[in-house]
Amino acid sequence: MQRNFLFLLGSGRRDGNTEQLAHQAAQQLPADVQQQWLHLLDLPLPPFEDLRHTIGVYPQPVGNEKILFDATLSATDVVFVTPLYWYSVSASMKLYLDYWSAWFRVPGADFRKRMAGKTAWAVTAYSDEGDERLIEPLVSMLRMSADYMKMHWEGTLAGYGNRPGDVLADAAGVEQAKVFFGV
């Protein structure tokens, strides 16, 4: 089966430490693995409105939501590329995940069923040198989301990076990036 990696970039900065670390890992993927990179800054979503207990269904996605919906469903592997912000994912990544609740309820989408069996990964950068335990809430949130969707959770690539470009000096993170995807 053809692998198709969707890299969802959730940073508030372009080419930040987390994105640089993800690129280090993606360079190791075989040439026949498709890669799609989407920056959530380029695809803003409106605030999520929970209609589960009122209308109960959501309309077919349009605009930026449709781009993200289609890319998510066409991927075999979803890579959440988000820096650690306040011990969790970025606001844009959290908003994207909130939309999964809507996509469960889009008539005919079968979103949850179609997500089952896909593979989920996380890439993050954190700025407290030597204290990787601070990423645990971020990792738990993404792992539990993958578990809920019956996706395979493959783990987290983490690197230290406070100022732009610092992550490339994190020898352990760069070494882990070389073997992270293992395909």
PDB file of C-alpha atoms in Angstrom:
ATOM      1  CA  MET A   1       0.000   0.000   0.000  1.00  0.00           C
ATOM      2  CA  GLN A   2       1.236   3.493  -0.868  1.00  0.00           C
ATOM      3  CA  ARG A   3       2.052   5.479   2.280  1.00  0.00           C
ATOM      4  CA  ASN A   4       0.862   9.089   2.390  1.00  0.00           C
ATOM      5  CA  PHE A   5       2.168  11.213   5.269  1.00  0.00           C
ATOM      6  CA  LEU A   6       0.208  14.332   6.188  1.00  0.00           C
ATOM      7  CA  PHE A   7       2.335  16.785   8.150  1.00  0.00           C
ATOM      8  CA  LEU A   8       0.061  19.238   9.976  1.00  0.00           C
ATOM      9  CA  LEU A   9       2.119  22.227  11.066  1.00  0.00           C
ATOM     10  CA  GLY A  10       0.593  23.898  14.094  1.00  0.00           C
ATOM     11  CA  SER A  11       3.178  26.485  15.044  1.00  0.00           C
ATOM     12  CA  GLY A  12       2.501  30.189  15.247  1.00  0.00           C
ATOM     13  CA  ARG A  13       5.851  30.662  13.486  1.00  0.00           C
ATOM     14  CA  ARG A  14       6.994  29.450  10.096  1.00  0.00           C
ATOM     15  CA  ASP A  15      10.108  27.280   9.932  1.00  0.00           C
ATOM     16  CA  GLY A  16      10.293  27.109  13.711  1.00  0.00           C
ATOM     17  CA  ASN A  17      12.089  24.480  15.746  1.00  0.00           C
ATOM     18  CA  THR A  18       9.269  21.945  15.583  1.00  0.00           C
ATOM     19  CA  GLU A  19       8.943  22.254  11.802  1.00  0.00           C
ATOM     20  CA  GLN A  20      12.725  21.983  11.383  1.00  0.00           C
ATOM     21  CA  LEU A  21      12.762  18.812  13.466  1.00  0.00           C
ATOM     22  CA  ALA A  22       9.897  17.361  11.408  1.00  0.00           C
ATOM     23  CA  HIS A  23      11.822  18.090   8.203  1.00  0.00           C
ATOM     24  CA  GLN A  24      14.860  16.290   9.637  1.00  0.00           C
ATOM     25  CA  ALA A  25      12.701  13.207  10.209  1.00  0.00           C
ATOM     26  CA  ALA A  26      10.862  13.452   6.873  1.00  0.00           C
ATOM     27  CA  GLN A  27      14.160  13.501   4.974  1.00  0.00           C
ATOM     28  CA  GLN A  28      14.603   9.893   6.074  1.00  0.00           C
ATOM     29  CA  LEU A  29      11.366   8.705   4.451  1.00  0.00           C
ATOM     30  CA  PRO A  30      11.784   6.664   1.276  1.00  0.00           C
ATOM     31  CA  ALA A  31      11.258   8.536  -1.992  1.00  0.00           C
ATOM     32  CA  ASP A  32       8.094   6.564  -2.785  1.00  0.00           C
ATOM     33  CA  VAL A  33       6.339   7.814   0.378  1.00  0.00           C
ATOM     34  CA  GLN A  34       4.066  10.718  -0.433  1.00  0.00           C
ATOM     35  CA  GLN A  35       4.301  13.764   1.807  1.00  0.00           C
ATOM     36  CA  GLN A  36       1.787  16.570   2.157  1.00  0.00           C
ATOM     37  CA  TRP A  37       2.702  19.550   4.328  1.00  0.00           C
ATOM     38  CA  LEU A  38      -0.107  21.843   5.486  1.00  0.00           C
ATOM     39  CA  HIS A  39       0.511  24.818   7.736  1.00  0.00           C
ATOM     40  CA  LEU A  40      -2.533  25.624   9.835  1.00  0.00           C
ATOM     41  CA  LEU A  41      -1.599  29.328   9.599  1.00  0.00           C
ATOM     42  CA  ASP A  42      -2.422  29.077   5.893  1.00  0.00           C
ATOM     43  CA  LEU A  43      -5.762  27.348   6.532  1.00  0.00           C
ATOM     44  CA  PRO A  44      -7.457  29.237   9.354  1.00  0.00           C
ATOM     45  CA  LEU A  45     -10.671  27.782  10.706  1.00  0.00           C
ATOM     46  CA  PRO A  46     -13.475  29.711  12.373  1.00  0.00           C
ATOM     47  CA  PRO A  47     -14.128  29.016  16.055  1.00  0.00           C
ATOM     48  CA  PHE A  48     -15.628  25.579  16.527  1.00  0.00           C
ATOM     49  CA  GLU A  49     -19.325  25.499  17.382  1.00  0.00           C
ATOM     50  CA  ASP A  50     -20.594  22.362  19.119  1.00  0.00           C
ATOM     51  CA  LEU A  51     -23.909  21.372  17.530  1.00  0.00           C
ATOM     52  CA  ARG A  52     -24.038  17.791  18.829  1.00  0.00           C
ATOM     53  CA  HIS A  53     -26.966  18.340  21.149  1.00  0.00           C
ATOM     54  CA  THR A  54     -28.916  20.836  19.072  1.00  0.00           C
ATOM     55  CA  ILE A  55     -28.860  20.146  15.348  1.00  0.00           C
ATOM     56  CA  GLY A  56     -26.841  16.933  15.750  1.00  0.00           C
ATOM     57  CA  VAL A  57     -25.287  16.965  12.282  1.00  0.00           C
ATOM     58  CA  TYR A  58     -22.792  19.182  10.526  1.00  0.00           C
ATOM     59  CA  PRO A  59     -22.762  20.360   6.929  1.00  0.00           C
ATOM     60  CA  GLN A  60     -20.271  19.097   4.393  1.00  0.00           C
ATOM     61  CA  PRO A  61     -16.938  20.865   4.948  1.00  0.00           C
ATOM     62  CA  VAL A  62     -16.120  23.791   2.655  1.00  0.00           C
ATOM     63  CA  GLY A  63     -13.120  26.077   2.171  1.00  0.00           C
ATOM     64  CA  ASN A  64     -10.161  25.537   4.473  1.00  0.00           C
ATOM     65  CA  GLU A  65     -12.119  22.995   6.484  1.00  0.00           C
ATOM     66  CA  LYS A  66     -12.632  20.870   3.361  1.00  0.00           C
ATOM     67  CA  ILE A  67      -8.928  21.046   2.499  1.00  0.00           C
ATOM     68  CA  LEU A  68      -8.051  19.743   5.975  1.00  0.00           C
ATOM     69  CA  PHE A  69     -10.870  17.188   5.981  1.00  0.00           C
ATOM     70  CA  ASP A  70      -9.856  15.752   2.593  1.00  0.00           C
ATOM     71  CA  ALA A  71      -6.145  15.722   3.449  1.00  0.00           C
ATOM     72  CA  THR A  72      -6.810  14.000   6.764  1.00  0.00           C
ATOM     73  CA  LEU A  73      -8.904  11.278   5.170  1.00  0.00           C
ATOM     74  CA  SER A  74      -6.488  10.694   2.293  1.00  0.00           C
ATOM     75  CA  ALA A  75      -3.485  10.258   4.606  1.00  0.00           C
ATOM     76  CA  THR A  76      -2.276   6.908   5.840  1.00  0.00           C
ATOM     77  CA  ASP A  77      -0.146   8.667   8.442  1.00  0.00           C
ATOM     78  CA  VAL A  78      -1.038  11.876  10.280  1.00  0.00           C
ATOM     79  CA  VAL A  79       1.880  13.748  11.838  1.00  0.00           C
ATOM     80  CA  PHE A  80       0.935  16.391  14.402  1.00  0.00           C
ATOM     81  CA  VAL A  81       3.760  18.925  14.223  1.00  0.00           C
ATOM     82  CA  THR A  82       3.170  21.298  17.118  1.00  0.00           C
ATOM     83  CA  PRO A  83       5.418  23.046  19.589  1.00  0.00           C
ATOM     84  CA  LEU A  84       4.691  22.728  23.251  1.00  0.00           C
ATOM     85  CA  TYR A  85       2.467  25.681  24.190  1.00  0.00           C
ATOM     86  CA  TRP A  86       1.362  25.822  27.809  1.00  0.00           C
ATOM     87  CA  TYR A  87       1.937  22.072  28.198  1.00  0.00           C
ATOM     88  CA  SER A  88      -0.258  21.155  25.260  1.00  0.00           C
ATOM     89  CA  VAL A  89      -0.654  21.572  21.515  1.00  0.00           C
ATOM     90  CA  SER A  90      -0.899  24.968  19.856  1.00  0.00           C
ATOM     91  CA  ALA A  91      -4.262  26.723  19.596  1.00  0.00           C
ATOM     92  CA  SER A  92      -4.484  26.073  15.852  1.00  0.00           C
ATOM     93  CA  MET A  93      -3.788  22.351  16.364  1.00  0.00           C
ATOM     94  CA  LYS A  94      -6.398  22.136  19.111  1.00  0.00           C
ATOM     95  CA  LEU A  95      -8.934  23.892  16.871  1.00  0.00           C
ATOM     96  CA  TYR A  96      -8.165  21.444  14.038  1.00  0.00           C
ATOM     97  CA  LEU A  97      -8.771  18.534  16.435  1.00  0.00           C
ATOM     98  CA  ASP A  98     -12.029  20.124  17.647  1.00  0.00           C
ATOM     99  CA  TYR A  99     -13.242  19.894  14.058  1.00  0.00           C
ATOM    100  CA  TRP A 100     -12.870  16.120  14.233  1.00  0.00           C
ATOM    101  CA  SER A 101     -15.960  16.213  16.486  1.00  0.00           C
ATOM    102  CA  ALA A 102     -17.884  17.853  13.649  1.00  0.00           C
ATOM    103  CA  TRP A 103     -16.538  15.452  11.035  1.00  0.00           C
ATOM    104  CA  PHE A 104     -17.962  12.507  13.044  1.00  0.00           C
ATOM    105  CA  ARG A 105     -21.369  13.982  12.312  1.00  0.00           C
ATOM    106  CA  VAL A 106     -21.085  14.918   8.640  1.00  0.00           C
ATOM    107  CA  PRO A 107     -23.647  12.736   6.850  1.00  0.00           C
ATOM    108  CA  GLY A 108     -21.952  10.067   4.745  1.00  0.00           C
ATOM    109  CA  ALA A 109     -18.414  10.965   5.828  1.00  0.00           C
ATOM    110  CA  ASP A 110     -17.863   7.931   8.098  1.00  0.00           C
ATOM    111  CA  PHE A 111     -14.965   9.934   9.515  1.00  0.00           C
ATOM    112  CA  ARG A 112     -14.230   7.827  12.592  1.00  0.00           C
ATOM    113  CA  LYS A 113     -14.515   4.566  10.657  1.00  0.00           C
ATOM    114  CA  ARG A 114     -12.215   5.891   7.914  1.00  0.00           C
ATOM    115  CA  MET A 115      -9.640   7.094  10.447  1.00  0.00           C
ATOM    116  CA  ALA A 116      -9.398   3.689  12.136  1.00  0.00           C
ATOM    117  CA  GLY A 117      -6.197   1.916  11.217  1.00  0.00           C
ATOM    118  CA  LYS A 118      -4.311   5.054  10.172  1.00  0.00           C
ATOM    119  CA  THR A 119      -1.082   5.864  11.972  1.00  0.00           C
ATOM    120  CA  ALA A 120      -0.552   8.921  14.196  1.00  0.00           C
ATOM    121  CA  TRP A 121       2.759  10.530  15.097  1.00  0.00           C
ATOM    122  CA  ALA A 122       3.779  13.694  16.954  1.00  0.00           C
ATOM    123  CA  VAL A 123       6.727  16.030  16.561  1.00  0.00           C
ATOM    124  CA  THR A 124       7.299  18.745  19.131  1.00  0.00           C
ATOM    125  CA  ALA A 125       9.889  21.158  20.422  1.00  0.00           C
ATOM    126  CA  TYR A 126      10.028  22.381  23.987  1.00  0.00           C
ATOM    127  CA  SER A 127      12.023  25.206  25.549  1.00  0.00           C
ATOM    128  CA  ASP A 128      12.850  23.955  29.053  1.00  0.00           C
ATOM    129  CA  GLU A 129      16.217  22.347  28.471  1.00  0.00           C
ATOM    130  CA  GLY A 130      16.560  18.938  30.032  1.00  0.00           C
ATOM    131  CA  ASP A 131      12.965  18.613  31.196  1.00  0.00           C
ATOM    132  CA  GLU A 132      11.262  16.517  28.548  1.00  0.00           C
ATOM    133  CA  ARG A 133       8.607  15.429  31.070  1.00  0.00           C
ATOM    134  CA  LEU A 134       6.874  18.754  30.384  1.00  0.00           C
ATOM    135  CA  ILE A 135       5.660  17.368  27.044  1.00  0.00           C
ATOM    136  CA  GLU A 136       3.727  14.558  28.754  1.00  0.00           C
ATOM    137  CA  PRO A 137       0.330  16.370  28.647  1.00  0.00           C
ATOM    138  CA  LEU A 138       0.764  17.091  24.911  1.00  0.00           C
ATOM    139  CA  VAL A 139       1.750  13.494  24.201  1.00  0.00           C
ATOM    140  CA  SER A 140      -1.102  12.102  26.321  1.00  0.00           C
ATOM    141  CA  MET A 141      -3.667  14.266  24.547  1.00  0.00           C
ATOM    142  CA  LEU A 142      -2.551  13.173  21.075  1.00  0.00           C
ATOM    143  CA  ARG A 143      -2.076   9.513  22.028  1.00  0.00           C
ATOM    144  CA  MET A 144      -5.528   9.331  23.641  1.00  0.00           C
ATOM    145  CA  SER A 145      -7.060  11.033  20.591  1.00  0.00           C
ATOM    146  CA  ALA A 146      -5.427   8.440  18.347  1.00  0.00           C
ATOM    147  CA  ASP A 147      -6.600   5.627  20.632  1.00  0.00           C
ATOM    148  CA  TYR A 148     -10.152   6.989  20.571  1.00  0.00           C
ATOM    149  CA  MET A 149     -10.045   6.987  16.768  1.00  0.00           C
ATOM    150  CA  LYS A 150      -8.592   3.449  16.731  1.00  0.00           C
ATOM    151  CA  MET A 151      -5.463   4.786  15.047  1.00  0.00           C
ATOM    152  CA  HIS A 152      -2.021   3.295  15.619  1.00  0.00           C
ATOM    153  CA  TRP A 153       0.061   5.551  17.864  1.00  0.00           C
ATOM    154  CA  GLU A 154       3.732   5.501  16.891  1.00  0.00           C
ATOM    155  CA  GLY A 155       5.131   7.995  19.343  1.00  0.00           C
ATOM    156  CA  THR A 156       6.658  11.422  19.685  1.00  0.00           C
ATOM    157  CA  LEU A 157       9.818  12.979  18.344  1.00  0.00           C
ATOM    158  CA  ALA A 158      10.862  15.728  20.751  1.00  0.00           C
ATOM    159  CA  GLY A 159      13.679  18.208  20.633  1.00  0.00           C
ATOM    160  CA  TYR A 160      14.886  21.125  22.685  1.00  0.00           C
ATOM    161  CA  GLY A 161      14.667  24.485  21.002  1.00  0.00           C
ATOM    162  CA  ASN A 162      14.121  27.838  22.632  1.00  0.00           C
ATOM    163  CA  ARG A 163      15.283  30.345  20.026  1.00  0.00           C
ATOM    164  CA  PRO A 164      14.730  29.783  16.297  1.00  0.00           C
ATOM    165  CA  GLY A 165      17.112  27.122  14.988  1.00  0.00           C
ATOM    166  CA  ASP A 166      18.125  25.807  18.432  1.00  0.00           C
ATOM    167  CA  VAL A 167      16.620  22.387  17.773  1.00  0.00           C
ATOM    168  CA  LEU A 168      19.268  21.645  15.135  1.00  0.00           C
ATOM    169  CA  ALA A 169      21.878  21.846  17.917  1.00  0.00           C
ATOM    170  CA  ASP A 170      19.981  19.283  20.019  1.00  0.00           C
ATOM    171  CA  ALA A 171      22.110  16.258  19.108  1.00  0.00           C
ATOM    172  CA  ALA A 172      19.760  13.754  20.757  1.00  0.00           C
ATOM    173  CA  GLY A 173      16.684  15.154  18.981  1.00  0.00           C
ATOM    174  CA  VAL A 174      18.410  15.237  15.590  1.00  0.00           C
ATOM    175  CA  GLU A 175      19.650  11.651  16.057  1.00  0.00           C
ATOM    176  CA  GLN A 176      16.153  10.485  17.029  1.00  0.00           C
ATOM    177  CA  ALA A 177      14.789  12.221  13.911  1.00  0.00           C
ATOM    178  CA  LYS A 178      16.983  10.023  11.709  1.00  0.00           C
ATOM    179  CA  VAL A 179      15.185   6.876  12.850  1.00  0.00           C
ATOM    180  CA  PHE A 180      11.824   8.212  14.027  1.00  0.00           C
ATOM    181  CA  PHE A 181       9.606   7.076  11.166  1.00  0.00           C
ATOM    182  CA  GLY A 182      11.478   3.795  10.723  1.00  0.00           C
ATOM    183  CA  VAL A 183      10.012   3.089   7.267  1.00  0.00           C
TER     184      VAL A 183
END
